[in-house]
Amino acid sequence: MKKVAIIMGSDSDLPVAEKAAGKLAEFGVPCEVHIFSAHRTPDAARTFALGARDAGFGAVIAAAGMAAHLAGAIAANTTLPVVGIPLKSKNLDGVDALLSTVQMPSGIPVATVGIDGAVNAALLCVEILAVSDQALAEKLAAYRAAETQKVLAKNAAVEERFNH
Ligand code: RP5
């Protein structure tokens, strides 16, 4: 199976990156986690992106906060799908990272999830890999069905409490 790379701009991003790693692990998708910064270690970020396909990766998650150029910088140097996670920061609440990540110029796509959207980033990568992996597609269907049951159970509890 192809691996997923989780790249973050700083070790301060680890709490969100860990959630993505945990969700990938639930599906048995192998991942690597790295700290590369578009601004502080641009050469390392570029080198990783250039070699990512040959290294066996099928998708890349890039998580960064503030002036979050990491996902775009990775996408500039690979044709693998790149999923960007804009991270919340204290001054602008993540809107800075959201706009920096989502507003890519035509030709260099980044699939941007919501602010701190680690679970959706991981699920999107699982969906990408599942296009050519039937067993993974079946795990996704089972996961979706289980999530649906959880919400139905919550609804039943609320209805039982309030609706008489
Ligand atoms: C970004 O700047 C990182 O992704 C991080 O979210 C933010 C702050 O980094 P630190 O100052 O905490 O290292 O590049």
Coordinates of C-alpha atoms and ligand atoms in Angstrom, one line a residue:
M1 CA 0.0 0.0 0.0
K2 CA 1.2 3.6 -0.7
K3 CA 2.2 5.6 2.4
V4 CA 0.9 9.0 3.4
A5 CA 3.3 11.7 4.5
I6 CA 2.2 14.1 7.2
I7 CA 4.4 17.2 7.0
M8 CA 4.1 20.0 9.6
G9 CA 5.7 23.4 9.8
S10 CA 6.8 23.2 13.4
D11 CA 6.7 20.8 16.4
S12 CA 4.1 23.2 17.8
D13 CA 1.7 21.7 15.1
L14 CA 2.1 18.2 16.5
P15 CA -1.2 18.0 18.4
V16 CA -3.1 18.3 15.1
A17 CA -0.7 16.2 13.1
E18 CA -1.1 13.4 15.6
K19 CA -4.8 13.3 15.1
A20 CA -4.3 12.8 11.4
A21 CA -1.7 10.0 12.1
G22 CA -4.2 8.4 14.5
K23 CA -7.0 8.3 11.9
L24 CA -4.7 6.9 9.2
A25 CA -3.6 4.2 11.7
E26 CA -7.3 3.2 12.2
F27 CA -7.4 2.3 8.6
G28 CA -4.0 0.6 8.6
V29 CA -2.6 3.2 6.2
P30 CA 1.2 3.6 6.8
C31 CA 2.4 7.1 7.3
E32 CA 5.5 9.1 8.0
V33 CA 5.6 12.3 10.0
H34 CA 8.1 15.1 9.3
I35 CA 8.8 18.7 10.2
F36 CA 9.6 20.8 7.2
S37 CA 8.9 24.5 7.0
A38 CA 8.3 26.4 3.8
H39 CA 10.1 29.3 5.4
R40 CA 12.6 27.9 7.9
T41 CA 13.7 24.8 6.1
P42 CA 12.7 25.4 2.4
D43 CA 15.4 23.2 0.9
A44 CA 14.4 20.2 3.1
A45 CA 10.7 20.7 2.2
R46 CA 11.6 20.9 -1.5
T47 CA 13.8 17.9 -1.4
F48 CA 11.2 15.8 0.3
A49 CA 8.5 16.8 -2.1
L50 CA 10.6 16.1 -5.2
G51 CA 11.3 12.5 -3.9
A52 CA 8.0 11.7 -2.4
R53 CA 6.5 9.7 -5.3
D54 CA 9.6 7.6 -5.7
A55 CA 9.7 7.1 -1.9
G56 CA 6.3 5.3 -2.1
F57 CA 3.9 8.0 -1.0
G58 CA 0.5 8.3 -2.5
A59 CA -0.6 11.5 -0.9
V60 CA 0.8 14.2 1.4
I61 CA -0.8 16.1 4.2
A62 CA 0.7 19.5 5.0
A63 CA -0.2 21.2 8.2
A64 CA 0.9 24.7 9.0
G65 CA -0.3 27.8 10.8
M66 CA 0.1 31.6 10.3
A67 CA 1.5 32.5 6.8
A68 CA 0.9 28.9 5.9
H69 CA 2.8 28.3 2.6
L70 CA 3.8 24.8 3.4
A71 CA 1.1 22.9 1.5
G72 CA 1.6 25.1 -1.6
A73 CA 5.4 24.8 -1.4
I74 CA 5.0 21.0 -1.3
A75 CA 2.5 21.0 -4.1
A76 CA 4.8 23.1 -6.2
N77 CA 7.4 20.2 -6.2
T78 CA 5.2 17.1 -6.5
T79 CA 2.3 15.9 -8.6
L80 CA 1.1 13.8 -5.7
P81 CA -2.2 15.0 -4.2
V82 CA -1.5 17.4 -1.4
V83 CA -4.1 18.0 1.4
G84 CA -3.5 21.2 3.3
I85 CA -4.6 21.7 7.0
P86 CA -4.7 25.3 8.0
L87 CA -3.9 25.5 11.7
K88 CA -5.4 27.8 14.3
S89 CA -3.1 30.3 15.9
K90 CA -3.6 32.8 18.6
N91 CA -3.7 36.1 16.7
L92 CA -6.0 35.4 13.8
D93 CA -7.6 32.2 14.9
G94 CA -6.4 30.2 11.8
V95 CA -8.1 32.5 9.2
D96 CA -4.6 33.6 8.2
A97 CA -3.5 30.0 7.5
L98 CA -6.8 29.1 5.9
L99 CA -6.5 31.9 3.3
S100 CA -2.8 31.2 2.7
T101 CA -3.5 27.5 2.2
V102 CA -6.7 27.6 0.1
Q103 CA -6.0 30.4 -2.3
M104 CA -3.6 28.5 -4.6
P105 CA -2.9 29.8 -8.1
S106 CA -4.5 27.8 -10.9
G107 CA -2.2 24.8 -11.9
I108 CA -0.9 23.9 -8.4
P109 CA -3.8 22.4 -6.5
V110 CA -4.0 22.0 -2.7
A111 CA -7.1 20.3 -1.3
T112 CA -7.7 22.4 1.8
V113 CA -9.7 21.1 4.7
G114 CA -11.1 23.2 7.5
I115 CA -9.1 24.9 10.2
D116 CA -7.4 22.1 12.3
G117 CA -9.3 19.6 10.1
A118 CA -6.9 16.7 10.8
V119 CA -9.6 13.9 10.6
N120 CA -10.9 15.1 7.3
A121 CA -7.4 15.4 5.9
A122 CA -6.7 11.8 6.9
L123 CA -10.0 10.6 5.5
L124 CA -9.4 12.4 2.3
C125 CA -6.1 10.6 1.9
V126 CA -7.7 7.3 2.7
E127 CA -10.3 8.0 0.0
I128 CA -7.5 8.8 -2.5
L129 CA -5.7 5.6 -1.8
A130 CA -9.0 3.6 -1.8
V131 CA -9.6 4.6 -5.5
S132 CA -7.3 1.7 -6.4
D133 CA -7.6 -0.4 -3.2
Q134 CA -10.9 -2.3 -2.8
A135 CA -10.1 -3.5 0.8
L136 CA -9.5 0.1 1.9
A137 CA -12.7 1.2 0.1
E138 CA -14.6 -1.4 2.1
K139 CA -13.1 -0.1 5.4
L140 CA -14.2 3.4 4.4
A141 CA -17.8 2.2 3.8
A142 CA -17.8 0.4 7.2
Y143 CA -16.4 3.5 8.9
R144 CA -19.0 5.8 7.3
A145 CA -21.8 3.4 8.3
A146 CA -20.6 3.2 11.9
E147 CA -20.4 7.0 12.1
T148 CA -23.9 7.2 10.8
Q149 CA -25.1 4.8 13.5
K150 CA -23.5 7.0 16.2
V151 CA -25.4 10.0 15.0
L152 CA -28.7 8.1 14.8
A153 CA -28.1 6.8 18.4
K154 CA -27.5 10.4 19.6
N155 CA -30.7 11.5 17.8
A156 CA -32.6 8.7 19.5
A157 CA -31.3 9.8 22.9
V158 CA -32.2 13.5 22.3
E159 CA -35.7 12.5 21.0
E160 CA -36.3 10.3 24.0
R161 CA -35.4 13.1 26.3
F162 CA -37.2 16.0 24.8
N163 CA -40.1 14.7 22.6
H164 CA -43.1 13.4 24.6
Ligands
RP5_1 C1 4.2 27.9 11.1 O1 4.3 28.8 12.1 C2 4.1 26.6 11.8 O2 3.4 25.7 11.0 C3 3.4 26.9 13.1 O3 2.0 26.6 13.0 C4 3.6 28.4 13.2 C5 4.3 28.8 14.5 O4 5.5 28.0 14.6 P1 6.4 28.1 15.9 O5 6.8 29.5 16.1 O6 5.5 27.6 17.0 O7 7.5 27.1 15.7 O8 5.3 28.0 10.2

